[in-house]
CSV table of C-alpha atoms in Angstrom, one decimal:
chain,number,residue,atom,x,y,z
A,1,MET,CA,144.9,74.2,6.5
A,2,ALA,CA,143.6,76.6,3.9
A,3,THR,CA,140.5,75.8,1.9
A,4,HIS,CA,140.8,74.1,-1.4
A,5,GLU,CA,138.6,76.7,-3.1
A,6,ARG,CA,140.1,79.4,-5.3
A,7,GLU,CA,140.4,82.9,-3.7
A,8,ILE,CA,139.4,85.7,-6.1
A,9,THR,CA,141.4,88.9,-5.5
A,10,GLY,CA,140.2,91.2,-8.4
A,11,PRO,CA,137.0,92.4,-9.9
A,12,VAL,CA,135.2,89.9,-12.1
A,13,ASP,CA,131.9,89.6,-14.0
A,14,LEU,CA,129.6,86.8,-12.9
A,15,CYS,CA,128.4,86.0,-16.4
A,16,LEU,CA,129.7,85.7,-20.0
A,17,PRO,CA,128.1,87.9,-22.6
A,18,ASP,CA,125.6,85.0,-23.5
A,19,GLY,CA,124.5,84.8,-19.9
A,20,ARG,CA,126.4,81.6,-19.0
A,21,LEU,CA,128.5,81.5,-15.8
A,22,ASP,CA,132.0,82.9,-16.3
A,23,PRO,CA,134.4,80.2,-15.1
A,24,ASP,CA,136.7,83.0,-13.8
A,25,ALA,CA,133.9,84.0,-11.4
A,26,VAL,CA,133.9,80.7,-9.6
A,27,GLY,CA,135.6,81.1,-6.2
A,28,TRP,CA,135.4,83.2,-3.0
A,29,SER,CA,136.6,86.6,-1.9
A,30,ARG,CA,137.1,88.5,1.3
A,31,VAL,CA,135.3,91.6,-0.1
A,32,PRO,CA,132.6,91.8,-2.7
A,33,LEU,CA,134.3,91.7,-6.1
A,34,HIS,CA,131.6,90.3,-8.4
A,35,ARG,CA,129.4,92.2,-10.8
A,36,ALA,CA,126.2,90.2,-11.2
A,37,ASN,CA,125.5,91.0,-14.9
A,38,LEU,CA,122.7,88.5,-15.1
A,39,ARG,CA,120.7,87.8,-18.3
A,40,GLY,CA,117.5,86.0,-18.9
A,41,TRP,CA,114.1,85.8,-17.1
A,42,GLY,CA,112.2,83.1,-15.2
A,43,ARG,CA,114.9,81.6,-13.1
A,44,THR,CA,116.7,84.8,-12.1
A,45,LYS,CA,116.7,85.7,-8.4
A,46,ARG,CA,117.9,88.9,-6.8
A,47,TRP,CA,117.6,89.9,-3.2
A,48,GLU,CA,119.0,92.1,-0.4
A,49,TYR,CA,118.4,91.2,3.2
A,50,ARG,CA,119.4,93.2,6.2
A,51,CYS,CA,118.8,92.2,9.9
A,52,VAL,CA,119.8,94.3,12.9
A,53,THR,CA,119.6,92.9,16.4
A,54,THR,CA,120.0,94.0,20.0
A,55,PRO,CA,119.9,92.1,23.3
A,56,THR,CA,116.1,92.5,23.4
A,57,HIS,CA,114.7,93.0,19.9
A,58,LEU,CA,115.5,93.0,16.1
A,59,VAL,CA,114.2,94.3,12.8
A,60,ALA,CA,114.8,92.8,9.4
A,61,LEU,CA,114.2,94.3,5.9
A,62,THR,CA,114.0,92.4,2.6
A,63,VAL,CA,113.9,93.5,-1.0
A,64,SER,CA,113.6,90.8,-3.6
A,65,ASP,CA,113.0,90.4,-7.3
A,66,LEU,CA,112.1,86.8,-8.2
A,67,ASP,CA,111.2,87.5,-11.8
A,68,TYR,CA,107.5,86.4,-11.4
A,69,LEU,CA,107.0,88.7,-8.5
A,70,ALA,CA,108.8,90.8,-5.9
A,71,LEU,CA,108.5,90.3,-2.1
A,72,ASN,CA,109.4,93.3,0.0
A,73,SER,CA,109.0,93.0,3.8
A,74,VAL,CA,109.6,94.5,7.2
A,75,TYR,CA,109.8,92.2,10.2
A,76,LEU,CA,110.0,93.1,13.9
A,77,LEU,CA,110.5,90.9,17.0
A,78,GLU,CA,110.8,91.6,20.7
A,79,TYR,CA,112.2,88.6,22.5
A,80,ALA,CA,110.3,89.0,25.8
A,81,ALA,CA,107.4,86.6,26.3
A,82,ALA,CA,104.9,89.4,25.9
A,83,GLY,CA,106.9,91.1,23.2
A,84,ARG,CA,105.6,92.2,19.8
A,85,GLU,CA,106.1,90.2,16.6
A,86,PHE,CA,104.8,91.2,13.2
A,87,GLU,CA,105.7,91.2,9.6
A,88,ARG,CA,104.4,93.3,6.7
A,89,THR,CA,105.1,91.9,3.2
A,90,ALA,CA,104.2,93.6,-0.1
A,91,VAL,CA,103.8,91.2,-3.1
A,92,LEU,CA,104.3,92.9,-6.5
A,93,PRO,CA,103.4,90.9,-9.6
A,94,ALA,CA,106.3,90.7,-12.2
A,95,GLY,CA,108.5,92.6,-9.7
A,96,ARG,CA,107.1,95.9,-10.7
A,97,GLY,CA,109.0,98.9,-9.2
A,98,VAL,CA,111.9,96.8,-7.9
A,99,ARG,CA,115.3,97.4,-9.4
A,100,LEU,CA,118.3,95.9,-7.7
A,101,PRO,CA,121.9,96.8,-8.6
A,102,ASP,CA,124.6,94.4,-9.9
A,103,THR,CA,126.7,94.9,-6.8
A,104,VAL,CA,125.9,95.0,-3.0
A,105,ALA,CA,123.2,97.6,-2.4
A,106,GLY,CA,124.1,100.5,0.0
A,107,THR,CA,127.8,100.4,-0.8
A,108,PRO,CA,129.9,102.9,-2.7
A,109,GLY,CA,129.2,102.8,-6.5
A,110,ALA,CA,125.9,100.8,-6.2
A,111,ALA,CA,122.6,102.4,-7.1
A,112,ASP,CA,120.4,103.2,-4.1
A,113,VAL,CA,117.4,100.8,-3.6
A,114,VAL,CA,114.1,102.4,-3.0
A,115,VAL,CA,110.8,100.4,-3.2
A,116,GLY,CA,107.2,101.2,-2.2
A,117,PRO,CA,105.4,104.5,-1.7
A,118,GLU,CA,106.8,107.2,0.5
A,119,ARG,CA,103.8,107.0,2.8
A,120,PRO,CA,102.6,103.4,2.6
A,121,THR,CA,99.0,102.5,3.4
A,122,ARG,CA,97.3,99.2,4.1
A,123,GLY,CA,99.6,96.3,3.1
A,124,LYS,CA,102.2,98.4,1.3
A,125,VAL,CA,105.9,98.6,2.3
A,126,ARG,CA,108.5,101.3,1.8
A,127,VAL,CA,112.2,100.1,2.0
A,128,GLU,CA,115.3,102.2,1.3
A,129,ILE,CA,118.9,100.9,1.2
A,130,ARG,CA,121.3,103.8,0.5
A,131,ASP,CA,125.0,104.4,0.5
A,132,ASP,CA,125.9,106.9,3.3
A,133,PRO,CA,129.3,108.5,4.1
A,134,ALA,CA,129.3,106.7,7.4
A,135,GLY,CA,128.1,103.3,6.1
A,136,THR,CA,124.7,102.0,4.8
A,137,ARG,CA,121.5,103.8,5.6
A,138,LEU,CA,118.4,101.6,6.1
A,139,ARG,CA,115.0,103.1,6.2
A,140,ALA,CA,111.5,101.5,6.1
A,141,ARG,CA,107.9,102.4,6.7
A,142,CYS,CA,104.7,100.4,7.0
A,143,LEU,CA,101.6,100.0,9.1
A,144,THR,CA,101.4,97.4,11.9
A,145,PRO,CA,98.4,95.1,12.2
A,146,ASP,CA,97.0,97.6,14.7
A,147,ARG,CA,97.4,100.3,12.0
A,148,LEU,CA,100.1,102.1,13.9
A,149,PRO,CA,102.9,103.7,11.7
A,150,LEU,CA,106.2,101.9,11.9
A,151,GLU,CA,109.4,103.7,10.9
A,152,VAL,CA,112.9,102.3,10.7
A,153,ASP,CA,116.0,104.5,10.5
A,154,LEU,CA,119.3,102.6,11.0
A,155,LEU,CA,122.9,103.1,10.1
A,156,VAL,CA,125.1,100.1,9.5
A,157,GLN,CA,128.8,100.8,9.8
A,158,TRP,CA,131.6,99.2,7.8
A,159,PRO,CA,134.7,99.0,10.0
A,160,GLU,CA,137.9,99.6,8.0
A,161,GLY,CA,139.4,96.3,6.7
A,162,HIS,CA,136.5,94.3,7.9
A,163,GLU,CA,136.2,91.1,5.7
A,164,SER,CA,133.1,89.3,4.6
A,165,LEU,CA,132.4,86.1,2.6
A,166,SER,CA,131.4,86.3,-1.0
A,167,VAL,CA,131.2,83.0,-3.0
A,168,VAL,CA,129.9,81.7,-6.3
A,169,VAL,CA,128.1,78.3,-6.1
A,170,PRO,CA,127.9,76.6,-9.6
A,171,TRP,CA,125.3,74.0,-10.2
A,172,SER,CA,126.0,74.3,-13.9
A,173,GLU,CA,127.0,76.9,-16.5
A,174,ARG,CA,123.4,77.9,-16.7
A,175,ARG,CA,122.4,77.6,-13.0
A,176,PHE,CA,124.5,79.3,-10.4
A,177,GLN,CA,124.3,81.6,-7.4
A,178,TYR,CA,126.5,84.5,-6.2
A,179,THR,CA,126.1,85.2,-2.5
A,180,SER,CA,127.8,87.8,-0.3
A,181,LYS,CA,127.3,87.4,3.5
A,182,HIS,CA,128.4,90.0,6.0
A,183,THR,CA,128.4,89.6,9.8
A,184,ALA,CA,129.5,91.5,12.9
A,185,LEU,CA,128.7,94.9,11.5
A,186,PRO,CA,127.9,97.5,14.2
A,187,ALA,CA,124.7,99.4,13.8
A,188,THR,CA,122.9,102.3,15.4
A,189,GLY,CA,119.5,103.9,15.1
A,190,ARG,CA,115.9,103.4,16.1
A,191,VAL,CA,112.5,101.9,15.2
A,192,ARG,CA,109.4,103.9,16.0
A,193,ILE,CA,106.1,102.3,16.5
A,194,GLY,CA,103.4,104.9,17.0
A,195,THR,CA,104.7,107.0,19.8
A,196,GLU,CA,107.1,104.4,21.1
A,197,THR,CA,110.8,104.1,20.2
A,198,LEU,CA,113.0,101.0,20.2
A,199,GLY,CA,116.7,101.9,20.3
A,200,PHE,CA,119.6,100.2,18.4
A,201,GLY,CA,123.2,100.7,19.5
A,202,GLY,CA,124.7,103.7,21.2
A,203,ASP,CA,123.3,104.3,24.7
A,204,ASP,CA,120.8,101.5,24.0
A,205,GLY,CA,123.5,98.8,24.0
A,206,GLU,CA,125.3,97.0,21.2
A,207,ALA,CA,123.5,96.3,18.0
A,208,TRP,CA,124.8,94.1,15.1
A,209,ALA,CA,123.8,93.9,11.5
A,210,VAL,CA,123.9,91.0,9.1
A,211,LEU,CA,123.7,91.4,5.3
A,212,ASP,CA,122.7,88.8,2.8
A,213,HIS,CA,123.1,89.8,-0.9
A,214,GLY,CA,122.1,87.2,-3.5
A,215,ARG,CA,122.1,87.1,-7.3
A,216,GLY,CA,121.7,84.1,-9.5
A,217,ARG,CA,120.0,81.7,-11.9
A,218,TRP,CA,118.3,79.0,-9.9
A,219,PRO,CA,117.4,75.3,-10.6
A,220,ARG,CA,113.8,74.2,-10.3
A,221,THR,CA,114.3,73.0,-6.7
A,222,ALA,CA,116.9,73.5,-4.0
A,223,ASP,CA,117.5,72.7,-0.4
A,224,TRP,CA,119.1,75.4,1.8
A,225,ASN,CA,120.5,75.6,5.3
A,226,TRP,CA,121.8,78.9,6.7
A,227,GLY,CA,122.9,80.2,10.0
A,228,ALA,CA,124.9,83.2,11.2
A,229,ALA,CA,125.8,85.3,14.3
A,230,SER,CA,127.9,88.3,15.5
A,231,GLY,CA,129.2,89.8,18.8
A,232,ARG,CA,132.2,90.1,21.1
A,233,THR,CA,134.1,87.6,23.2
A,234,ASP,CA,137.3,87.9,25.2
A,235,GLY,CA,137.9,91.3,23.6
A,236,HIS,CA,137.4,89.9,20.1
A,237,THR,CA,134.7,90.8,17.6
A,238,VAL,CA,133.3,87.6,16.0
A,239,GLY,CA,131.0,86.8,13.1
A,240,LEU,CA,129.9,83.4,12.0
A,241,GLN,CA,128.5,82.4,8.6
A,242,PHE,CA,127.3,78.9,7.9
A,243,GLY,CA,125.3,77.3,5.0
A,244,GLY,CA,124.7,73.9,3.5
A,245,ARG,CA,122.8,71.4,1.4
A,246,TRP,CA,122.4,73.7,-1.6
A,247,THR,CA,126.2,73.8,-2.0
A,248,GLU,CA,126.8,70.0,-1.9
A,249,GLY,CA,128.5,68.6,-4.9
A,250,THR,CA,129.4,72.1,-6.3
A,251,GLY,CA,132.9,72.4,-4.9
A,252,SER,CA,132.0,75.6,-3.1
A,253,THR,CA,130.7,76.3,0.4
A,254,GLU,CA,129.5,79.5,2.1
A,255,ASN,CA,131.1,78.7,5.5
A,256,GLY,CA,133.3,81.1,7.3
A,257,LEU,CA,134.5,82.6,10.6
A,258,CYS,CA,135.2,86.3,10.9
A,259,VAL,CA,137.3,87.1,14.0
A,260,ASP,CA,138.4,90.8,14.5
A,261,GLY,CA,137.5,91.5,10.9
A,262,ARG,CA,139.7,88.7,9.4
A,263,LEU,CA,137.9,85.9,7.6
A,264,THR,CA,138.7,82.2,7.9
A,265,LYS,CA,137.2,80.3,4.9
A,266,ILE,CA,135.9,76.8,5.7
A,267,GLY,CA,136.0,74.6,2.6
A,268,GLU,CA,134.2,71.5,3.9
A,269,GLU,CA,130.5,70.9,4.1
A,270,LEU,CA,129.1,71.2,7.6
A,271,GLU,CA,127.1,68.5,9.3
A,272,TRP,CA,123.6,69.7,10.4
A,273,ARG,CA,121.4,67.7,12.6
A,274,CYS,CA,117.8,68.4,13.9
A,275,PRO,CA,114.6,66.4,14.1
A,276,ALA,CA,112.6,67.3,11.0
A,277,SER,CA,109.3,67.0,12.9
A,278,ASP,CA,110.1,69.5,15.6
A,279,PRO,CA,111.7,72.9,14.7
A,280,MET,CA,112.0,73.8,18.4
A,281,ALA,CA,114.3,70.8,19.1
A,282,LEU,CA,118.0,71.0,19.6
A,283,TRP,CA,120.1,71.8,16.5
A,284,THR,CA,123.8,70.9,16.1
A,285,VAL,CA,126.3,72.1,13.5
A,286,ARG,CA,129.9,70.9,13.1
A,287,THR,CA,132.8,70.3,10.8
A,288,PRO,CA,132.8,66.5,10.3
A,289,SER,CA,136.5,66.1,9.7
A,290,SER,CA,137.9,68.5,12.4
A,291,ASP,CA,137.0,70.5,15.5
A,292,GLN,CA,137.0,73.8,13.7
A,293,VAL,CA,133.2,74.2,14.3
A,294,ASP,CA,131.3,72.4,17.0
A,295,LEU,CA,128.1,74.1,18.1
A,296,THR,CA,124.7,73.5,19.5
A,297,PHE,CA,121.7,75.7,18.8
A,298,THR,CA,118.8,75.7,21.4
A,299,PRO,CA,115.7,77.6,20.0
A,300,PHE,CA,113.4,79.6,22.2
A,301,HIS,CA,111.1,81.1,19.5
A,302,ASN,CA,109.8,79.9,16.2
A,303,ARG,CA,108.6,82.3,13.5
A,304,SER,CA,106.2,80.6,11.0
A,305,ALA,CA,105.1,82.4,7.8
A,306,HIS,CA,103.2,81.3,4.7
A,307,THR,CA,102.9,83.2,1.4
A,308,ASP,CA,100.7,81.9,-1.4
A,309,ALA,CA,101.1,84.2,-4.4
A,310,GLY,CA,99.9,81.7,-7.0
A,311,LEU,CA,103.1,81.5,-8.9
A,312,ILE,CA,105.1,81.1,-5.8
A,313,VAL,CA,104.1,79.4,-2.5
A,314,ASN,CA,106.4,80.1,0.4
A,315,ARG,CA,106.4,78.4,3.8
A,316,THR,CA,109.0,79.4,6.4
A,317,ASP,CA,109.7,78.2,9.9
A,318,GLN,CA,112.5,80.3,11.5
A,319,CYS,CA,113.7,79.6,15.0
A,320,PHE,CA,115.7,81.8,17.4
A,321,GLY,CA,117.6,80.7,20.4
A,322,HIS,CA,121.2,80.3,21.6
A,323,TYR,CA,124.4,78.7,20.6
A,324,ASP,CA,126.8,76.8,22.8
A,325,GLY,CA,130.2,75.3,21.6
A,326,ARG,CA,133.5,76.1,20.1
A,327,ILE,CA,135.1,77.4,16.9
A,328,ARG,CA,138.7,77.5,15.7
A,329,THR,CA,140.3,79.9,13.1
A,330,ASP,CA,143.0,79.1,10.6
A,331,ASP,CA,145.7,80.6,12.9
A,332,GLY,CA,144.8,78.3,15.7
A,333,THR,CA,142.7,80.7,17.7
A,334,ARG,CA,140.0,78.8,19.6
A,335,SER,CA,136.9,80.4,21.0
A,336,PRO,CA,134.2,79.2,23.4
A,337,CYS,CA,130.7,80.2,22.1
A,338,GLY,CA,127.5,80.9,24.0
A,339,ALA,CA,124.6,82.9,22.6
A,340,SER,CA,120.9,83.0,22.5
A,341,TRP,CA,118.8,84.2,19.7
A,342,ALA,CA,115.6,85.4,18.0
A,343,GLY,CA,115.0,86.5,14.5
A,344,PRO,CA,113.1,86.4,11.2
A,345,ARG,CA,114.0,85.3,7.7
A,346,THR,CA,117.4,86.4,8.2
A,347,CYS,CA,118.4,87.9,11.4
A,348,THR,CA,120.9,88.4,14.1
A,349,CYS,CA,120.7,89.0,17.8
A,350,ALA,CA,123.0,89.9,20.5
A,351,GLY,CA,124.2,88.2,23.7
A,352,ASP,CA,126.9,87.7,26.3
A,353,ARG,CA,129.6,85.0,26.0
A,354,ARG,CA,132.1,84.0,28.5
A,355,ALA,CA,135.5,82.4,27.9
A,356,GLY,CA,137.8,82.4,30.8
A,357,ALA,CA,137.7,85.9,32.3
A,358,GLY,CA,136.4,87.5,29.1
A,359,ARG,CA,132.9,88.7,28.4
A,360,HIS,CA,131.3,88.1,24.9
A,361,ARG,CA,128.6,90.0,23.2
A,362,LEU,CA,126.9,88.0,20.5
A,363,VAL,CA,124.4,88.6,17.9
A,364,SER,CA,122.9,85.8,15.9
A,365,ALA,CA,119.9,84.8,13.9
A,366,GLY,CA,117.6,81.8,13.6
A,367,TRP,CA,116.9,79.0,11.2
A,368,SER,CA,113.9,78.5,9.0
A,369,ALA,CA,112.4,76.0,6.6
A,370,THR,CA,111.1,77.4,3.4
A,371,THR,CA,109.2,75.9,0.5
A,372,VAL,CA,108.8,77.8,-2.7
A,373,HIS,CA,107.0,76.6,-5.8
A,374,GLU,CA,106.9,78.4,-9.2
A,375,PRO,CA,106.5,77.3,-12.8
A,376,GLY,CA,109.8,75.6,-13.6
A,377,ALA,CA,111.8,77.5,-11.0
A,378,ILE,CA,112.3,78.0,-7.3
A,379,SER,CA,113.4,80.9,-5.2
A,380,VAL,CA,114.5,80.7,-1.6
A,381,ASN,CA,112.6,83.3,0.8
A,382,PRO,CA,115.1,84.3,0.8
A,383,ALA,CA,138.9,71.7,7.0
A,384,SER,CA,141.4,71.7,8.7
A,385,ARG,CA,143.0,71.2,12.0
A,386,THR,CA,145.2,73.8,13.6
A,387,THR,CA,146.8,74.2,17.0
A,388,GLY,CA,145.9,76.5,19.8
A,389,SER,CA,143.2,77.0,22.4
A,390,PRO,CA,139.6,77.0,21.1
A,391,LEU,CA,137.3,79.9,21.4
A,392,VAL,CA,134.3,78.8,23.5
A,393,VAL,CA,130.8,80.1,23.2
A,394,ARG,CA,128.5,79.7,26.2
A,395,ALA,CA,124.9,80.8,26.5
A,396,GLY,CA,124.9,84.1,28.2
A,397,GLN,CA,122.5,86.8,29.4
A,398,TRP,CA,121.6,87.7,25.9
A,399,ALA,CA,122.6,86.5,22.5
A,400,ARG,CA,120.9,85.2,19.5
A,401,SER,CA,121.6,82.8,16.7
A,402,ALA,CA,119.7,81.2,13.9
A,403,VAL,CA,119.8,78.5,11.3
A,404,ARG,CA,117.7,78.5,8.2
A,405,THR,CA,116.6,75.8,5.8
A,406,ALA,CA,114.9,76.4,2.5
A,407,ARG,CA,113.6,73.6,0.3
A,408,GLY,CA,111.8,73.3,-3.0
A,409,LYS,CA,109.5,70.3,-2.7
A,410,PRO,CA,108.7,69.7,0.1
A,411,ALA,CA,109.9,72.0,2.9
A,412,SER,CA,112.4,70.4,5.3
A,413,ARG,CA,114.2,71.3,8.5
A,414,GLN,CA,117.8,70.6,9.2
A,415,ALA,CA,119.7,70.5,12.5
A,416,PHE,CA,122.2,73.1,13.1
A,417,ARG,CA,125.2,72.9,15.4
A,418,ALA,CA,127.8,75.7,15.7
A,419,ALA,CA,130.5,76.7,18.1
A,420,SER,CA,132.4,79.9,18.2
A,421,SER,CA,134.3,82.1,20.6
A,422,SER,CA,133.0,85.4,19.4
A,423,SER,CA,129.7,86.0,17.8
A,424,HIS,CA,127.1,84.6,15.5
A,425,GLN,CA,124.8,86.3,13.1
A,426,ALA,CA,122.2,84.6,11.0
A,427,SER,CA,120.8,85.7,7.7
A,428,CYS,CA,118.3,84.2,5.3
A,429,ALA,CA,117.8,84.8,1.7
A,430,PRO,CA,114.4,85.9,0.5
């Protein structure tokens, strides 16, 4: 059964000339069609988040303009017990030097995003998101805590016809969010730390990228859950995108399954469960009125971060682990899911999945709980039943998934259960 939400099929402006939400912009699309012509200051939030994962490591880049300040970051994680994990975040008062386009950065027609000095020192960060003839070019530089130079150079590819999930969530005509989530995007490149190089894609094994593009005018507080993953299973390429809490009561959701580049939009709110006191406990995520999504997330790593910039206080707990369960697309395709994960604010990881005789490569992200306080505003760090056999996801040799929760006052954690037969990717908004 198709979602009750309206599908948008042509270009549309997000706002009316006076800055209010354009009613014609409310809905969802399979490709980015909205131009975020936002007006006003103080509640406006803009961000671009990119996370690229492999079976053994990941890197995530964030560029955000939160009006009061900008937060630009580079995060790296190696999944092994003795692996490296570090994050470098540059805080810029009043968002100085950060200009984000009205459309998805790094795509044709959008202005390139370049923030930070070309050769950053101390706590400074350089991030570049540029359109490239072969896809989107991601570059970044910073110093590690050991003062080693870190350089990121990755290419995210856009397979022809590959669909994504873009949706407008309306709290009111003055408070609304446009989000564009992209999963299961192949990536290649490398991250250099001093004289050592970490490979992504190509001869180094599959790598998957997740994209989180956000533009909106936010209420004073908000609760946010988010989970995603990507990979291969039974010869299919699969991406999962789940969100919740912040969309309740708006008539819109950011839930979808992308199998072989085709999006299945899920119109019902998901059921998320997890003990609030223990971020490393088991998460579950499911569709309450059907078996379209039925997943379990088992964390193996928790990333905890805290930013106190005066105007904005941000606390994040983000877990990485693996998914087990099933998903079902609108055409009745069912898929077993199994993936493990690790990741930052928004991330993805890769893993094996098995369904029948098939092998499944998965990439996913993790979940996090975020609290952000600012004067009069808040920024997040960032059904139906069909016939057929379900796609099953089982925990494999490597895979990653993530769920994320963001809350205004106070921070909270939500359980996440998800099942899919292909892959999962997780992203989190800055």
